[in-house]
Amino acid sequence: MKTETPTYCRICEPTCGMIATVEDGKLVSLRPDADHPITQGFSCPKGIEFVHVQNDPDRVLYPLRRRADGTFERVSWQTALEEIGARLREIRRRHGGESIGWYAGNPSAFSHSHAIWASGFVRAVGSRHMYTPNTQDTSSRFVASAILYGSATVFPLPDLARTDFLLMVGANPLVSRGSLVATGNMREKMRAITARGGRVVVVDPRRTETAKAFEHLPIRPDADAWLLLAMLHVIFADRLVSEAAIQKQTRGVDELRRAAALCTPVLAADRCGVPASEIEALARAFATSPSAVAYGRTGACLGSHATLVNVLLDALNVVTGNFDSAGGSVFARPPVDFTRLAKRIGFATFDTYRSRVGNLPEVLGQMPAPLMAGEITTPGKGQLRALLVSAGNPLLSVPGSHDFEKALGQLDLQVGIDFYLNETHRHADYVLPAATFYERDDLPLPLSEIQLTPFVQWTEPVVAPRGEARVDWQIIDDLGKELGFAPISAPVTKLVGTGRVGRAAMRLMAPGARRMTPHRLVDLLIRSGRDGDWFGLRRKGLTLEKLRAQPRGVVLAERIETGVMRKRVMHRDHRVHLDDPRIADELHRLLDAPAPSAELPMLMIGRREVRSHNSWMHNNPKFRDTSRRQRALVNREDAAAAGLADGDEVRVISSSGEIVLPAEFTDDLAPGVVAVPHGWGHRDAGWTIANGAAGVNVNEITSAAPADMEQLSGMAHLNGVPVRIEAVVPDPVLTPEWSVAT
Ligand SMILES: Nc1nc2c(c(=O)[nH]1)N[C@H]1C(S)=C(S)[C@@H](COP(=O)(O)OP(=O)(O)OC[C@H]3O[C@@H](n4cnc5c(=O)[nH]c(N)nc54)[C@H](O)[C@@H]3O)O[C@H]1N2
Ligand SMILES: Nc1nc2c(c(=O)[nH]1)N[C@H]1C(S)=C(S)[C@@H](COP(=O)(O)OP(=O)(O)OC[C@H]3O[C@@H](n4cnc5c(=O)[nH]c(N)nc54)[C@H](O)[C@@H]3O)O[C@H]1N2
Ligand code: SF4
Ligand SMILES: [Mo]
């Protein structure tokens, strides 16, 4: 039997509508859904090729237990859960719950339940060892929001549909498909800006796919703060600010004005490599455009001044009158007010406690992942002894891989939850088979905080889980049962409040009577939200049942609202705080920053590719083609200076180590910059094709030393890493005699 079902991809943020063709219970093809209200037939190759992941012969389909010789044997779910349970109970008895930790990787965010259940588990066991990719991705953005808006869960979005000027700093949406903003086809949305006479300026050290399609402003890596501060210098000096907006929306602009006054375009030009005249022209064009918005993503988030860069991006928007207004920086209109909810359940935290090792702050209850190795190896109360890793591959994705790999060997227990036996799980004691997103029902509600068109879509599973795979939340819940708790046990009143709607909910549901399930959670949140039926008080409102009857989802409003900062900015005065002492400290640190070292004169940045997705999309038959190998991009001049010939391998050396990989010469990078994609270095793991595609793990040469992390947010420094390059001289011992010239 053959069926075609509308559903959606959950690999990355656009969550593209897909039509899944299923034949006799097997997913046979995926194609973009032309009738999807938001993505309208858009998708990328990864989304279509997910069919290889779904049916991959290398998938982990049964619980696995490691044998003494390092190989894995199949065990039953009951055996796996009971044995893991017994070992966790023993660790808790001997060392306390605070010695148990969890790393939940990127895909856990694309589910209605996974991330919530994992962090619930860690809280319930009484531990602070909750880790995610955030410190390799977004923590600096969250901390900027905590400071400016009073909550780490406030995300300003670029109003692409209405803006006249998009200043894009460190993002490559033509490849990444857009991050911390979701709107379907980004290329089309950006083209529409230029088609209506506006501008799109892409600030990036590399002439990326996006930069080529729009205006490119090349910049030295890790120097955006200089550019942005100098733009503010010009805007203040030329009185191009919106005094009305400053008065109405901000607090403490003078602090920023004073710091900006010190950063002249000439000074900034020297540090960021953008000529002073271009900084001036850009600042004036931005400030005098009818509307404009500055937006940054990982290129803005992973440098040594990452929080400050995010603060300055937002400051540009605010002081030019482009905050909370059409065409500027705007807020989503989610069906559930997560900012308020997060406050109510105590989730929206920043720096309420610090790490045992490295003294770095928590952000949203998560500790910096680069600290994991030190937390495992440093004795004392709270030493990390059991680590569960779900939907993540920290051995490849977190800086300091060498030390992390060694530390993993010291754990009393390591458990992986995944559908692949990835490099991290190679070291695990147990690997539990997870269902894919096409094998589970879903509505990743938190993503509604980044949607430019308010929209919700529930999906049913498209196929049954293969083998004995189980849905992540269920596995986490079962592990909780072994330890005697429910990972998610928040009383209903905490989720829906105690007002009129909360009371209606209480009448309808027996609070706390049943274990929380994702269905119940989604239903509670949707029904109590602004579009909900308020448990009978509003007949036309949404419920989970109603959503299920609409397989292509529901558009909640044509566009997001503006003029909502009183509701969205969480400081008591509902103003944007520009005078926080932590911003002032970061401004001083920038202005006092030392010039780059001569020993490591080049700067390494990352690079994402269309068919790669972090570490887990390389087991695709397309990667049998050698043209898809990982390469370091090197400028031709640097290549010549290092004595490299085309096709040679290059040695990239940082203060943490060195890697060797094939080089590709380019003019798309300025001299002095090297770009190396992350997520490679597959070896000995359970993916046959990816192992063959090999590559090297760039995080072997990035640093996990607490001192190298951005102290304000605990952010890893992964872009603009000081390096030098060398040609790989063939080892003389290995040179065959016959090749020696006579
Ligand atoms: N195909 C594909 N898509 C993906 C992913 C993937 O691995 N592959 N990963 C997903 C994930 S997890 C995320 S977080 C998003 C990320 O989404 P994006 O941030 O849009 O993706 P990147 O390609 O990393 O873009 C970052 C850009 O910043 C530039 N850059 C590096 N350093 C600097 C700097 O110091 N200053 C400036 N101005 N620019 C700099 C890089 O050259 C790069 O072009 O993408 C998601 N989408
Ligand atoms: N040097 C450097 N390092 C980086 C970055 C960089 O730009 N430069 N980018 C960083 C960023 S932005 C991110 S987000 C991280 C990503 O880092 P991680 O999240 O640690 O790693 P991924 O490679 O995304 O691994 C995802 C794993 O989850 C599994 N998986 C996929 N879906 C599911 C699911 O639904 N359930 C379960 N249980 N498993 C699933 C996959 O098989 C894979 O093994 O990498 C970070 N690391
Ligand atoms: S852009 Fe590609 S990978 Fe991302 S959600 Fe859409 S189809 Fe999936
Ligand atoms: Mo990410």
mmCIF file of C-alpha atoms and ligand atoms in Angstrom, residues 11-14 44 46 106 110 133 136-138 168-180 202-210 217 219-224 227 295-303 309 604-615 617 669 673 675 678 718-720, ligand 1:
data_model
loop_
_atom_site.group_PDB
_atom_site.id
_atom_site.type_symbol
_atom_site.label_atom_id
_atom_site.label_comp_id
_atom_site.label_asym_id
_atom_site.label_seq_id
_atom_site.Cartn_x
_atom_site.Cartn_y
_atom_site.Cartn_z
ATOM 1 C CA ILE A 11 16.690 18.923 10.589
ATOM 2 C CA CYS A 12 16.921 22.689 10.771
ATOM 3 C CA GLU A 13 14.987 25.807 11.545
ATOM 4 C CA PRO A 14 12.750 26.388 8.492
ATOM 5 C CA CYS A 44 17.083 21.683 0.630
ATOM 6 C CA LYS A 46 19.428 17.411 3.215
ATOM 7 C CA ASN A 106 21.200 20.114 18.486
ATOM 8 C CA PHE A 110 13.485 20.129 17.060
ATOM 9 C CA PRO A 133 25.565 22.931 21.981
ATOM 10 C CA GLN A 136 29.102 26.481 20.615
ATOM 11 C CA ASP A 137 26.156 28.274 19.015
ATOM 12 C CA THR A 138 23.888 30.787 20.754
ATOM 13 C CA MET A 168 23.645 40.515 7.892
ATOM 14 C CA VAL A 169 26.640 39.837 10.112
ATOM 15 C CA GLY A 170 28.142 36.351 10.177
ATOM 16 C CA ALA A 171 25.339 34.334 8.648
ATOM 17 C CA ASN A 172 25.144 32.345 5.454
ATOM 18 C CA PRO A 173 21.471 31.502 5.008
ATOM 19 C CA LEU A 174 21.863 30.381 1.416
ATOM 20 C CA VAL A 175 23.606 27.365 2.927
ATOM 21 C CA SER A 176 22.390 27.292 6.536
ATOM 22 C CA ARG A 177 18.799 28.108 5.485
ATOM 23 C CA GLY A 178 18.468 30.661 8.239
ATOM 24 C CA SER A 179 19.056 30.367 11.941
ATOM 25 C CA LEU A 180 17.274 32.055 14.846
ATOM 26 C CA VAL A 202 26.576 40.668 4.081
ATOM 27 C CA VAL A 203 29.457 41.167 6.517
ATOM 28 C CA ASP A 204 31.606 38.065 6.349
ATOM 29 C CA PRO A 205 35.338 37.237 6.114
ATOM 30 C CA ARG A 206 34.471 34.882 3.249
ATOM 31 C CA ARG A 207 32.702 35.770 0.009
ATOM 32 C CA THR A 208 30.049 33.191 0.820
ATOM 33 C CA GLU A 209 27.188 31.914 -1.285
ATOM 34 C CA THR A 210 25.024 34.591 0.394
ATOM 35 C CA LEU A 217 31.520 43.578 2.987
ATOM 36 C CA ILE A 219 35.831 41.803 7.420
ATOM 37 C CA ARG A 220 38.654 40.376 9.520
ATOM 38 C CA PRO A 221 37.347 37.481 11.667
ATOM 39 C CA ASP A 222 36.475 38.210 15.277
ATOM 40 C CA ALA A 223 36.463 41.967 14.676
ATOM 41 C CA ASP A 224 32.759 42.755 14.191
ATOM 42 C CA LEU A 227 32.862 47.698 12.907
ATOM 43 C CA TYR A 295 20.974 40.603 12.224
ATOM 44 C CA GLY A 296 23.791 38.287 13.249
ATOM 45 C CA ARG A 297 24.235 34.553 13.571
ATOM 46 C CA THR A 298 27.042 32.110 14.291
ATOM 47 C CA GLY A 299 29.684 34.369 12.741
ATOM 48 C CA ALA A 300 28.569 36.953 15.300
ATOM 49 C CA CYS A 301 28.201 34.500 18.174
ATOM 50 C CA LEU A 302 31.414 32.457 18.347
ATOM 51 C CA GLY A 303 34.121 35.097 18.647
ATOM 52 C CA VAL A 309 28.731 41.876 19.183
ATOM 53 C CA MET A 604 40.553 30.264 11.371
ATOM 54 C CA ILE A 605 36.811 30.406 10.826
ATOM 55 C CA GLY A 606 34.199 27.712 10.273
ATOM 56 C CA ARG A 607 32.250 26.846 7.191
ATOM 57 C CA ARG A 608 28.942 25.046 6.640
ATOM 58 C CA GLU A 609 28.180 23.127 3.474
ATOM 59 C CA VAL A 610 24.905 22.392 1.720
ATOM 60 C CA ARG A 611 24.876 18.624 2.220
ATOM 61 C CA SER A 612 26.625 18.436 5.592
ATOM 62 C CA HIS A 613 24.710 19.001 8.770
ATOM 63 C CA ASN A 614 27.052 19.356 11.720
ATOM 64 C CA SER A 615 28.403 15.799 12.121
ATOM 65 C CA MET A 617 24.625 13.792 7.464
ATOM 66 C CA LEU A 669 38.822 34.617 1.519
ATOM 67 C CA VAL A 673 42.003 33.671 6.894
ATOM 68 C CA ALA A 675 38.079 28.253 6.734
ATOM 69 C CA HIS A 678 33.404 21.258 11.571
ATOM 70 C CA LEU A 718 35.353 28.927 17.474
ATOM 71 C CA ASN A 719 35.555 31.720 14.910
ATOM 72 C CA GLY A 720 38.702 33.782 14.516
HETATM 73 N N1 LIG B 1 23.733 22.875 5.385
HETATM 74 C C1 LIG B 1 23.795 23.113 6.693
HETATM 75 N N2 LIG B 1 22.864 23.911 7.265
HETATM 76 C C2 LIG B 1 22.918 24.155 8.599
HETATM 77 C C3 LIG B 1 23.899 23.548 9.430
HETATM 78 C C4 LIG B 1 24.865 22.725 8.795
HETATM 79 O O1 LIG B 1 25.781 22.181 9.442
HETATM 80 N N3 LIG B 1 24.791 22.537 7.436
HETATM 81 N N4 LIG B 1 23.918 23.783 10.780
HETATM 82 C C5 LIG B 1 22.747 24.388 11.389
HETATM 83 C C6 LIG B 1 23.123 25.012 12.646
HETATM 84 S S1 LIG B 1 23.393 23.956 13.951
HETATM 85 C C7 LIG B 1 23.261 26.349 12.800
HETATM 86 S S2 LIG B 1 23.625 26.988 14.329
HETATM 87 C C8 LIG B 1 23.021 27.262 11.703
HETATM 88 C C9 LIG B 1 24.040 28.386 11.577
HETATM 89 O O2 LIG B 1 23.589 29.293 10.633
HETATM 90 P P1 LIG B 1 24.552 30.400 10.030
HETATM 91 O O3 LIG B 1 25.235 31.116 11.125
HETATM 92 O O4 LIG B 1 23.788 31.202 9.038
HETATM 93 O O5 LIG B 1 25.567 29.470 9.249
HETATM 94 P P2 LIG B 1 27.118 29.549 8.943
HETATM 95 O O6 LIG B 1 27.303 28.926 7.617
HETATM 96 O O7 LIG B 1 27.879 28.968 10.067
HETATM 97 O O8 LIG B 1 27.387 31.091 8.798
HETATM 98 C C10 LIG B 1 28.242 31.799 9.609
HETATM 99 C C11 LIG B 1 29.004 32.750 8.727
HETATM 100 O O9 LIG B 1 29.802 33.570 9.538
HETATM 101 C C12 LIG B 1 31.027 33.779 8.917
HETATM 102 N N5 LIG B 1 31.985 34.167 9.932
HETATM 103 C C13 LIG B 1 32.895 33.430 10.608
HETATM 104 N N6 LIG B 1 33.557 34.194 11.485
HETATM 105 C C14 LIG B 1 33.066 35.449 11.370
HETATM 106 C C15 LIG B 1 33.352 36.680 12.006
HETATM 107 O O10 LIG B 1 34.191 36.776 12.893
HETATM 108 N N7 LIG B 1 32.608 37.744 11.629
HETATM 109 C C16 LIG B 1 31.654 37.681 10.651
HETATM 110 N N8 LIG B 1 30.978 38.783 10.337
HETATM 111 N N9 LIG B 1 31.383 36.540 10.033
HETATM 112 C C17 LIG B 1 32.062 35.432 10.396
HETATM 113 C C18 LIG B 1 31.349 32.494 8.206
HETATM 114 O O11 LIG B 1 32.232 32.734 7.134
HETATM 115 C C19 LIG B 1 29.954 32.046 7.759
HETATM 116 O O12 LIG B 1 29.681 32.431 6.450
HETATM 117 O O13 LIG B 1 23.007 26.551 10.469
HETATM 118 C C20 LIG B 1 22.126 25.443 10.496
HETATM 119 N N10 LIG B 1 21.995 24.988 9.141
#
